[in-house]
mmCIF file of C-alpha atoms in Angstrom:
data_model
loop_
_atom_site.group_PDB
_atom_site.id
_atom_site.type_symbol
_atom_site.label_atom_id
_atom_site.label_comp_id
_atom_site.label_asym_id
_atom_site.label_seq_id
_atom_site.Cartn_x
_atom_site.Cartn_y
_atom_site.Cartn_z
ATOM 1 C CA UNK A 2 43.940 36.805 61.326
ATOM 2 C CA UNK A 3 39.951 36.218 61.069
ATOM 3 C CA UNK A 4 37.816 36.799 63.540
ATOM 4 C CA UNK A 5 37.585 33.124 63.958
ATOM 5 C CA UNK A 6 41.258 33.032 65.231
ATOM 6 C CA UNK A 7 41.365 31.562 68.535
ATOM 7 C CA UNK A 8 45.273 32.134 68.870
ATOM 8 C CA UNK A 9 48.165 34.234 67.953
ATOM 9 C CA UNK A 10 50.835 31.179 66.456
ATOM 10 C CA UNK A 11 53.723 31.358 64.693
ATOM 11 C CA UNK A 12 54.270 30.393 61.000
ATOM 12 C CA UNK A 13 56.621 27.097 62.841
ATOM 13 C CA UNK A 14 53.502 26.206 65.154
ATOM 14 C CA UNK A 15 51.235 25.817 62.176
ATOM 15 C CA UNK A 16 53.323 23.963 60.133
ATOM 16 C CA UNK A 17 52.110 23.583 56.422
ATOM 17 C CA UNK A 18 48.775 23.560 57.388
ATOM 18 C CA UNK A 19 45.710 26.307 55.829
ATOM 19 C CA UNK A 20 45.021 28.555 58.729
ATOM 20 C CA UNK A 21 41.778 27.094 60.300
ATOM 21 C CA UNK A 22 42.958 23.751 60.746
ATOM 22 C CA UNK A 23 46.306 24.991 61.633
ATOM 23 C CA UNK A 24 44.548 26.816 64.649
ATOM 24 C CA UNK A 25 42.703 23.595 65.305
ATOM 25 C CA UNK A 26 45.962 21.588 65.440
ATOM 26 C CA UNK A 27 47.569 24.638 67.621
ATOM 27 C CA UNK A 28 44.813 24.374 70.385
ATOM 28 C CA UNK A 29 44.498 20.217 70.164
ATOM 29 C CA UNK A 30 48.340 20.230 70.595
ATOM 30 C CA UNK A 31 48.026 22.941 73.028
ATOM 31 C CA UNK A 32 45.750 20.802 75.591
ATOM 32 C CA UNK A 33 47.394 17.360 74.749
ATOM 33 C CA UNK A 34 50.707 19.051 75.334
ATOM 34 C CA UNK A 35 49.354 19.861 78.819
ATOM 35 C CA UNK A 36 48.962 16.311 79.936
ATOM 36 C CA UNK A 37 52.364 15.323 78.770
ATOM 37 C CA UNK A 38 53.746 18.225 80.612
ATOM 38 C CA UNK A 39 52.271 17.020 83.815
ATOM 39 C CA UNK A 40 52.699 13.288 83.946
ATOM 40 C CA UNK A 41 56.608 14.582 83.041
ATOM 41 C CA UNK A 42 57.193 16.994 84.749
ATOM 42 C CA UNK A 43 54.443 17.466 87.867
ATOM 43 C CA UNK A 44 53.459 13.702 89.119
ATOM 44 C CA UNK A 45 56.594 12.157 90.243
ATOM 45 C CA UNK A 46 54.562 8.872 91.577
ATOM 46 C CA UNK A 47 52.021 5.970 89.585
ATOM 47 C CA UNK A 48 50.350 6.203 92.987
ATOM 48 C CA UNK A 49 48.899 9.653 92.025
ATOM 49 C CA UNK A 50 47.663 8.805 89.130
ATOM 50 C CA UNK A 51 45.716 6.074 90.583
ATOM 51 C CA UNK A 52 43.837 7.711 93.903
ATOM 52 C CA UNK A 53 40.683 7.806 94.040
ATOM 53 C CA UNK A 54 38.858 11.076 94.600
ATOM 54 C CA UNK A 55 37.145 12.363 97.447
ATOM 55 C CA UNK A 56 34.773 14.661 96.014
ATOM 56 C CA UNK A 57 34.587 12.993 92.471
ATOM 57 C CA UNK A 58 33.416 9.529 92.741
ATOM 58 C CA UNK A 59 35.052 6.795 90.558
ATOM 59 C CA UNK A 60 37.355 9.543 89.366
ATOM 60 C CA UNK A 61 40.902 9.290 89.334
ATOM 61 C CA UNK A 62 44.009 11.498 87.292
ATOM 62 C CA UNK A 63 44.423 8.527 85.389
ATOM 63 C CA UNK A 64 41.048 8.001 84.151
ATOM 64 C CA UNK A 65 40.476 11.279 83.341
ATOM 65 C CA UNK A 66 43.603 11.234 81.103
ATOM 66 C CA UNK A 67 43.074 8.533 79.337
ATOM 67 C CA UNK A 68 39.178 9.241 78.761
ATOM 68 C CA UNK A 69 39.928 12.499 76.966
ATOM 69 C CA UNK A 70 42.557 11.306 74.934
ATOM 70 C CA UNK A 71 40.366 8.463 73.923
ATOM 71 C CA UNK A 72 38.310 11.088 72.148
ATOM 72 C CA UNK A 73 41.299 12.059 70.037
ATOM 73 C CA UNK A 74 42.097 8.406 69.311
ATOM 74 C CA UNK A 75 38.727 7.299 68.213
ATOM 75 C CA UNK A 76 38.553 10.471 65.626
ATOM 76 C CA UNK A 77 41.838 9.944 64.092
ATOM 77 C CA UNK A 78 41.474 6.461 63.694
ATOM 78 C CA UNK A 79 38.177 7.221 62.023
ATOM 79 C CA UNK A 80 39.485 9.606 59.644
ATOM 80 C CA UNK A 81 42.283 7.888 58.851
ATOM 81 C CA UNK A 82 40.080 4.904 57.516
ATOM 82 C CA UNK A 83 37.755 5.258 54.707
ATOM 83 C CA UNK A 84 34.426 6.773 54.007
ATOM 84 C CA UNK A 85 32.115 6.592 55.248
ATOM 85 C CA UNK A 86 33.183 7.842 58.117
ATOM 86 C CA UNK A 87 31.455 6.599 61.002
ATOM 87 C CA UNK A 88 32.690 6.643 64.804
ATOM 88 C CA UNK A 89 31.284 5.823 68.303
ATOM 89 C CA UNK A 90 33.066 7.936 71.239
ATOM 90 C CA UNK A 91 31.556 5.113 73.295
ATOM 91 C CA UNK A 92 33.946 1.909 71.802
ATOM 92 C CA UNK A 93 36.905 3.629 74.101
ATOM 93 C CA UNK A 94 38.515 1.056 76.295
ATOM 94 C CA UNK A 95 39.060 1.336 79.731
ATOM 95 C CA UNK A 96 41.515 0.024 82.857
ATOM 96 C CA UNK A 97 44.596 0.884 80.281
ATOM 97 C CA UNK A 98 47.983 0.790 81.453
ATOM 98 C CA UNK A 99 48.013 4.648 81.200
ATOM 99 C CA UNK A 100 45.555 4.965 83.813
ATOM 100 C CA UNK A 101 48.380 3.528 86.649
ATOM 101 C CA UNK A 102 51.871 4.538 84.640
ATOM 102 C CA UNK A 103 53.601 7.406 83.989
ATOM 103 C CA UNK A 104 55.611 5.947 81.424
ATOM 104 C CA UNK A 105 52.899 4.820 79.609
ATOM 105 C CA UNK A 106 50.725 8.379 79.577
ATOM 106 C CA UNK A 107 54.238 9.611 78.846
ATOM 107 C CA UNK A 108 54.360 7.051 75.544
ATOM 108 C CA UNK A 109 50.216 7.702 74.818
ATOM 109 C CA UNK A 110 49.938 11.347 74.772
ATOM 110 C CA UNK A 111 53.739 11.480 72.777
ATOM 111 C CA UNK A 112 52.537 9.177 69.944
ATOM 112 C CA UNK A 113 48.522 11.349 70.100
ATOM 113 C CA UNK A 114 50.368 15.375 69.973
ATOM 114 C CA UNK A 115 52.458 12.936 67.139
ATOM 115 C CA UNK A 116 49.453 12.685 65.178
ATOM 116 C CA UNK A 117 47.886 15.392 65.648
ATOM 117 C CA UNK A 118 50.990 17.763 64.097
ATOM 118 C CA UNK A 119 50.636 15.457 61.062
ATOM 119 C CA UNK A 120 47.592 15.760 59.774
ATOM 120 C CA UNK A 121 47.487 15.705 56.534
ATOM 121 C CA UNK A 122 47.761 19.286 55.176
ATOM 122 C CA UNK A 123 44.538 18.954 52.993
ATOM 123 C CA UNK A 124 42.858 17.214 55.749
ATOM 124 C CA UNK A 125 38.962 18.920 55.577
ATOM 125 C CA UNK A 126 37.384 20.420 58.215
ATOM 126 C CA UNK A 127 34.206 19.977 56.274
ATOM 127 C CA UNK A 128 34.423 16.593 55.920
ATOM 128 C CA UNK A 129 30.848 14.902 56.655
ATOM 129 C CA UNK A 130 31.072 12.199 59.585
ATOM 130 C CA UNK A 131 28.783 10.160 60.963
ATOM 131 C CA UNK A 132 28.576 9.841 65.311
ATOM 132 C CA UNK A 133 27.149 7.236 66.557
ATOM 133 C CA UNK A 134 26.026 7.769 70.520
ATOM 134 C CA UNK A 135 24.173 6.363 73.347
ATOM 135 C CA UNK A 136 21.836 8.813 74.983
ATOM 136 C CA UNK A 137 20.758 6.778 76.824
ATOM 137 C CA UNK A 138 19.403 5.643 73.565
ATOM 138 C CA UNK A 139 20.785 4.684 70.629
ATOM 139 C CA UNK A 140 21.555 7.686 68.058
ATOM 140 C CA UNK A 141 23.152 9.058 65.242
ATOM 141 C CA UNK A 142 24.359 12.601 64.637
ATOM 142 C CA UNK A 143 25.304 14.212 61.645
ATOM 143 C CA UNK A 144 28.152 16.372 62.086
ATOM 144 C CA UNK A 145 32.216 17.237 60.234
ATOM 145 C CA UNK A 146 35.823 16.194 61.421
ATOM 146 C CA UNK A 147 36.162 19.898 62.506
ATOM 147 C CA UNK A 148 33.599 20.138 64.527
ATOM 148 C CA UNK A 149 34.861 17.084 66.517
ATOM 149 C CA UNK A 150 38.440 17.910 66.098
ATOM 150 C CA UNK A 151 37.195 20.849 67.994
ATOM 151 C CA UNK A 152 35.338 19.189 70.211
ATOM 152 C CA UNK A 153 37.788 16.802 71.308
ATOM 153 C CA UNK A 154 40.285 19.895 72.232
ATOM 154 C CA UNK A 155 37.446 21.087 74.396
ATOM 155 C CA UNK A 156 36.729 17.840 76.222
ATOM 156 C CA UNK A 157 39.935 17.287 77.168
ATOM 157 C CA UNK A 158 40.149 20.813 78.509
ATOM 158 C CA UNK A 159 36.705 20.022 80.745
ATOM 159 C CA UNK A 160 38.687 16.636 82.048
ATOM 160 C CA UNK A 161 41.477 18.596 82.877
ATOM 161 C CA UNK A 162 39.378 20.812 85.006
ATOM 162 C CA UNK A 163 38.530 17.646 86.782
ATOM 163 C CA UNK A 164 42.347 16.740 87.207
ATOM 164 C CA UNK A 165 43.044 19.816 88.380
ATOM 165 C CA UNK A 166 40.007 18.978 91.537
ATOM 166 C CA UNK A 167 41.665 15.321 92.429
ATOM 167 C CA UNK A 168 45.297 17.026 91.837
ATOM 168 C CA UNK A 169 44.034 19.556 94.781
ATOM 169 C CA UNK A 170 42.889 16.646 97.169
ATOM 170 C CA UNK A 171 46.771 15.156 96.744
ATOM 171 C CA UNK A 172 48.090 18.818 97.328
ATOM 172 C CA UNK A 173 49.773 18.999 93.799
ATOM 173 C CA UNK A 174 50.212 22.318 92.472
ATOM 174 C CA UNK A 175 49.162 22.686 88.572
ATOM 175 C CA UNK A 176 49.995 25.897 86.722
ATOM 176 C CA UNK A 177 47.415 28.500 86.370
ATOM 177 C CA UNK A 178 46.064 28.130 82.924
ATOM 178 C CA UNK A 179 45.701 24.073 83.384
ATOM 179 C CA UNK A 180 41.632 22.932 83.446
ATOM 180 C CA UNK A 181 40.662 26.637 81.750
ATOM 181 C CA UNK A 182 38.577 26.746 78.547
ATOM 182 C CA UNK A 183 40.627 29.041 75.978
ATOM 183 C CA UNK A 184 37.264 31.597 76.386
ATOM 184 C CA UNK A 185 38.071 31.699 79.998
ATOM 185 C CA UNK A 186 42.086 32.822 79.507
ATOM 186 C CA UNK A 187 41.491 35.395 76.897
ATOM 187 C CA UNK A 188 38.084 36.884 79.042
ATOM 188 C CA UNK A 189 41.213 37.101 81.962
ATOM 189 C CA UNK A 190 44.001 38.719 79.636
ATOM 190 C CA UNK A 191 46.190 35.761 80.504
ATOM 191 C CA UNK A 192 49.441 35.089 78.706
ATOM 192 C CA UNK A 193 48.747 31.533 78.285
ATOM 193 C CA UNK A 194 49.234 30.256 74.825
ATOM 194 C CA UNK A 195 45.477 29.497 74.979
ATOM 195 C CA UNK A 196 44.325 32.606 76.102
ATOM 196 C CA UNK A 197 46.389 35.139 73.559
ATOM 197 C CA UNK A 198 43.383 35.562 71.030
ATOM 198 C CA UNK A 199 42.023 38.068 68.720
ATOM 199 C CA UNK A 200 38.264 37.833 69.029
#
């Protein structure tokens, strides 16, 4: 592997994809497959996902899932239109029914690792894109649907460091590797999927 690698996966995990994406799809799937894991198999109540944090304001498990996987949403759809391709992580909605359901974050982030694994084979990392963002003010960057792809992997990652806070406050256990950047595992030697890298 390159020195890019961020993972050690097997030929199965990355499909029929050319290495770099297939990494990218490894790690997206990775941290999507996270959330699924824990509205199936850690909450047990809607009520959890819907309490409101002590210690982060407005924050609740809920939002946080459903924020990051927004970001994944908005770039697929994107990418699966037309050029030019031109997105706004801001047009996310909000007050969903997978903020307060199980079932439904169960359904959302099922159909997003979904789409994720089928990305087109060919699908271009270098792809130009256009991202439209309020900074407050209103700008546009330049940037490629790898460099989001990536980005998106590494959101939800920072959310789910946030989870992990209003999980605490509830006194719900999450494994050890949940909320931790992939840099973080591999500078620990964890065996995490996320944190077996070749740097």
């Amino acid at each position: 592997m390159s020195e890019t690698a961020l993972c050690r996966s097997t030929p199965t995990e990355l499909g029929d994809h050319p290495e770099p994406l297939a990494q990218l799809v490894f790690v997206s799937t990775t941290v999507l497959q996270q959330a699924l894991d824990l509205v199936t198999n850690v909450l047990t109540d809607d009520g959890q996902l819907t309490t409101m944090s002590k210690f982060l304001p407005g924050s609740t498990i809920g939002k946080h899932l459903r924020h990051a996987r927004d970001h994944f949403t908005l770039l697929l759809d994107c990418i699966a239109g037309n050029e030019p391709f031109i997105f706004s992580y801001d047009t996310r909605s909000r007050n969903t029914p997978m903020e307060s359901s199980l079932s439904e974050v169960r359904i959302a982030f099922t159909e997003t690792i979904a789409r994720v694994k089928s990305l087109p084979p060919l699908a271009k990392l270098d792809q130009p894109m256009t991202l439209n963002a309020v900074t407050p003010f209103l700008r546009a960057f330049e940037t490629t649907f790898g460099r989001e792809f990536w980005f998106a992997g590494l959101h939800a990652v920072h959310h789910w460091s946030m989870v992990r806070v209003i999980a605490g406050e509830q006194g719900i256990l999450l494994p050890d590797d949940f909320g931790f950047a992939p840099s973080t595992l591999v500078y620990k030697g964890s065996d995490a999927p996320l944190g077996r890298a070749k740097i």
